[in-house]
Amino acid sequence: MNIFSVIYNLSVLTISGLSLFKAVRYGLKKQFFLSIYLFITLIVELNAIIHILWFSTTNTYSLYQHYALFCIVFFGYYYYRIFPKNYRYFVLAILIMAFTVSIMMINFGLVFSFGLGMVVSIAYVLYSLLWYHYGLNNNLDKKISDNPHFWISSGLLFWGSFYVLKAYPAEYLVEKDPSFHTVLKDINYIVATIMYVLIGIGLLKLNKQKT
């Protein structure tokens, strides 16, 4: 673990705590779905930290495989709920394709860091771009920056786009240039931290949004 991973884990813990606080104070209904995602994310990251500190291993691929499937389904359902009917067909298509490809990759034993992670990131990008299309082409009641889904979609788009761009170079550099591969991992922690900050902003605005 280094300073970037520590900051990332603290951001996950902070945003999860924020979600729990708002759920207790304002009621669970609006927080319910994001609270589930954040709580499971926190558990997954804590599990990885325990493996590193107490068992001296980072071999948590099986857990991350299941987590990747959860993320695909979770955000598919998240966007399915907030979209009108004509957009829901696209969400279902993205969800089904991403989930099917992910299951095939797991069954063929492909390494998470490249194959399955790529599917998750592409699904994130497609989900968020679909929301941008909806948000920018419909007359929403408030300006787009007041919409919590804008911030959540921005977080997913930011992380997903970065992962798509860095996935192949990172895989190539594992053996060719380990030091630069480490730099990419640190940048990934920074990008993931920014994603959770954007999700946190969405949480702060969630109770002001009716839908």
XYZ file of C-alpha atoms in Angstrom:
211
model
C 0.000 0.000 0.000
C 1.126 3.554 -0.736
C -0.227 7.045 -0.155
C -2.449 6.913 -3.245
C -4.105 3.646 -2.241
C -4.566 4.984 1.303
C -6.274 8.126 -0.014
C -8.459 5.995 -2.268
C -9.533 3.728 0.577
C -10.219 6.733 2.795
C -12.410 8.214 0.056
C -14.422 4.998 -0.172
C -14.792 4.949 3.616
C -15.788 8.637 3.730
C -18.379 8.416 0.948
C -19.797 5.234 2.458
C -20.060 6.987 5.820
C -21.749 9.960 4.143
C -24.278 7.652 2.531
C -25.011 5.972 5.874
C -25.386 9.347 7.624
C -27.806 10.673 5.020
C -29.758 7.410 5.047
C -30.200 7.646 8.825
C -30.999 11.364 8.820
C -33.220 11.644 5.746
C -34.528 8.118 5.356
C -33.253 5.117 3.448
C -35.524 5.375 0.414
C -33.426 7.804 -1.628
C -30.115 6.426 -0.374
C -30.982 2.744 -0.639
C -29.448 1.803 -3.982
C -26.246 3.810 -3.698
C -25.846 2.713 -0.080
C -25.842 -0.918 -1.218
C -23.181 -0.226 -3.842
C -20.978 1.783 -1.497
C -21.294 -0.722 1.351
C -20.337 -3.671 -0.864
C -17.472 -1.671 -2.385
C -16.196 -0.908 1.115
C -16.378 -4.588 2.104
C -14.481 -5.628 -1.037
C -11.726 -3.077 -0.455
C -11.433 -3.969 3.243
C -11.107 -7.617 2.259
C -8.271 -6.743 -0.127
C -6.494 -4.717 2.589
C -6.804 -7.621 5.047
C -5.299 -10.003 2.494
C -2.387 -7.652 1.893
C -1.619 -6.818 5.534
C -2.325 -10.122 7.262
C -1.945 -12.765 4.559
C 0.679 -11.043 2.378
C -1.247 -11.750 -0.800
C -3.200 -9.749 -3.355
C -4.840 -12.809 -4.902
C -8.442 -11.671 -4.566
C -9.407 -12.216 -8.210
C -12.408 -14.397 -7.346
C -13.894 -11.722 -5.108
C -13.297 -8.986 -7.705
C -14.868 -11.144 -10.400
C -18.084 -11.349 -8.420
C -17.823 -7.657 -7.586
C -17.467 -6.801 -11.286
C -20.660 -8.738 -12.073
C -22.410 -6.947 -9.227
C -21.340 -3.524 -10.564
C -22.625 -4.295 -14.066
C -26.005 -5.414 -12.725
C -26.245 -2.715 -10.066
C -25.705 0.254 -12.356
C -27.842 -1.365 -15.023
C -30.719 -1.462 -12.561
C -29.815 1.991 -11.216
C -30.198 3.588 -14.646
C -33.142 1.396 -15.571
C -35.050 2.915 -12.641
C -34.405 6.546 -13.567
C -34.909 6.304 -17.342
C -38.208 6.484 -19.247
C -39.323 3.400 -21.156
C -37.628 4.177 -24.482
C -34.214 4.429 -22.795
C -34.672 1.305 -20.705
C -34.280 -0.965 -23.741
C -30.765 0.376 -24.286
C -29.897 -0.146 -20.622
C -31.099 -3.745 -20.780
C -29.086 -4.358 -23.945
C -25.895 -3.004 -22.315
C -26.515 -4.997 -19.137
C -27.212 -8.291 -20.908
C -24.238 -7.999 -23.267
C -21.804 -6.945 -20.543
C -22.997 -9.620 -18.127
C -22.872 -12.361 -20.776
C -19.363 -11.446 -21.919
C -18.201 -11.241 -18.289
C -19.550 -14.711 -17.489
C -17.783 -16.097 -20.563
C -14.512 -14.490 -19.489
C -14.794 -15.895 -15.967
C -15.541 -19.374 -17.320
C -12.475 -19.213 -19.566
C -10.310 -18.069 -16.672
C -9.196 -14.731 -18.116
C -7.279 -12.466 -15.731
C -9.489 -9.814 -14.159
C -7.098 -6.893 -14.549
C -7.505 -6.763 -18.332
C -10.529 -8.613 -19.702
C -13.236 -8.321 -17.076
C -12.150 -4.859 -15.985
C -12.446 -3.705 -19.595
C -16.032 -4.965 -19.813
C -16.993 -3.168 -16.600
C -15.396 0.086 -17.741
C -17.109 -0.042 -21.148
C -20.446 -0.704 -19.447
C -19.836 2.314 -17.181
C -19.056 4.511 -20.185
C -22.155 3.376 -22.082
C -24.465 3.769 -19.073
C -23.178 7.276 -18.383
C -23.228 8.407 -22.024
C -26.796 7.190 -22.272
C -27.695 9.333 -19.269
C -25.891 12.331 -20.802
C -27.922 11.871 -23.970
C -31.103 11.749 -21.917
C -30.151 14.622 -19.639
C -29.024 16.944 -22.418
C -31.952 16.226 -24.735
C -34.803 16.529 -22.262
C -36.117 19.528 -20.427
C -35.116 18.746 -16.863
C -36.602 20.833 -14.054
C -33.236 22.119 -12.827
C -29.858 22.847 -14.330
C -27.903 19.714 -15.023
C -25.279 20.364 -12.319
C -28.049 20.186 -9.700
C -28.986 16.696 -10.834
C -27.324 13.976 -8.715
C -27.336 11.553 -11.639
C -25.132 13.972 -13.564
C -22.399 13.713 -10.935
C -22.725 9.953 -10.582
C -22.635 9.508 -14.362
C -19.638 11.852 -14.583
C -17.796 9.724 -12.031
C -18.486 6.516 -13.930
C -17.551 8.114 -17.257
C -14.307 9.506 -15.838
C -13.150 6.196 -14.370
C -14.440 4.053 -17.234
C -12.760 6.193 -19.919
C -9.452 6.136 -18.090
C -9.572 2.377 -17.599
C -10.289 1.762 -21.289
C -7.290 3.895 -22.248
C -4.870 2.441 -19.703
C -5.889 -1.244 -19.675
C -3.752 -2.526 -22.548
C -0.638 -0.414 -21.773
C -0.853 -1.487 -18.128
C -1.058 -5.159 -19.103
C 1.870 -4.782 -21.489
C 4.025 -2.931 -18.967
C 3.705 -5.512 -16.169
C 6.829 -7.267 -17.459
C 8.268 -4.724 -19.891
C 8.437 -1.719 -17.550
C 7.327 -2.530 -13.985
C 8.172 0.935 -12.658
C 5.903 2.695 -15.162
C 3.230 0.072 -14.509
C 3.374 1.141 -10.858
C 2.881 4.758 -11.944
C -0.231 3.744 -13.889
C -1.561 1.966 -10.798
C -1.053 5.123 -8.754
C -2.855 7.193 -11.393
C -5.674 4.660 -11.323
C -6.019 5.215 -7.556
C -6.214 8.969 -8.180
C -8.857 8.555 -10.883
C -10.886 6.173 -8.696
C -10.676 8.662 -5.829
C -12.019 11.427 -8.089
C -14.830 9.094 -9.163
C -15.932 8.623 -5.554
C -15.664 12.359 -4.898
C -18.061 12.923 -7.822
C -20.387 10.231 -6.460
C -20.185 11.983 -3.092
C -21.306 15.241 -4.700
C -24.202 13.323 -6.221
C -25.108 12.035 -2.759
C -25.154 15.576 -1.386
C -27.614 16.603 -4.097
C -29.712 13.441 -4.010
C -32.238 14.580 -1.441
C -32.967 17.712 -3.479
C -33.922 15.626 -6.510
C -37.369 14.153 -6.831
C -36.507 11.553 -9.439
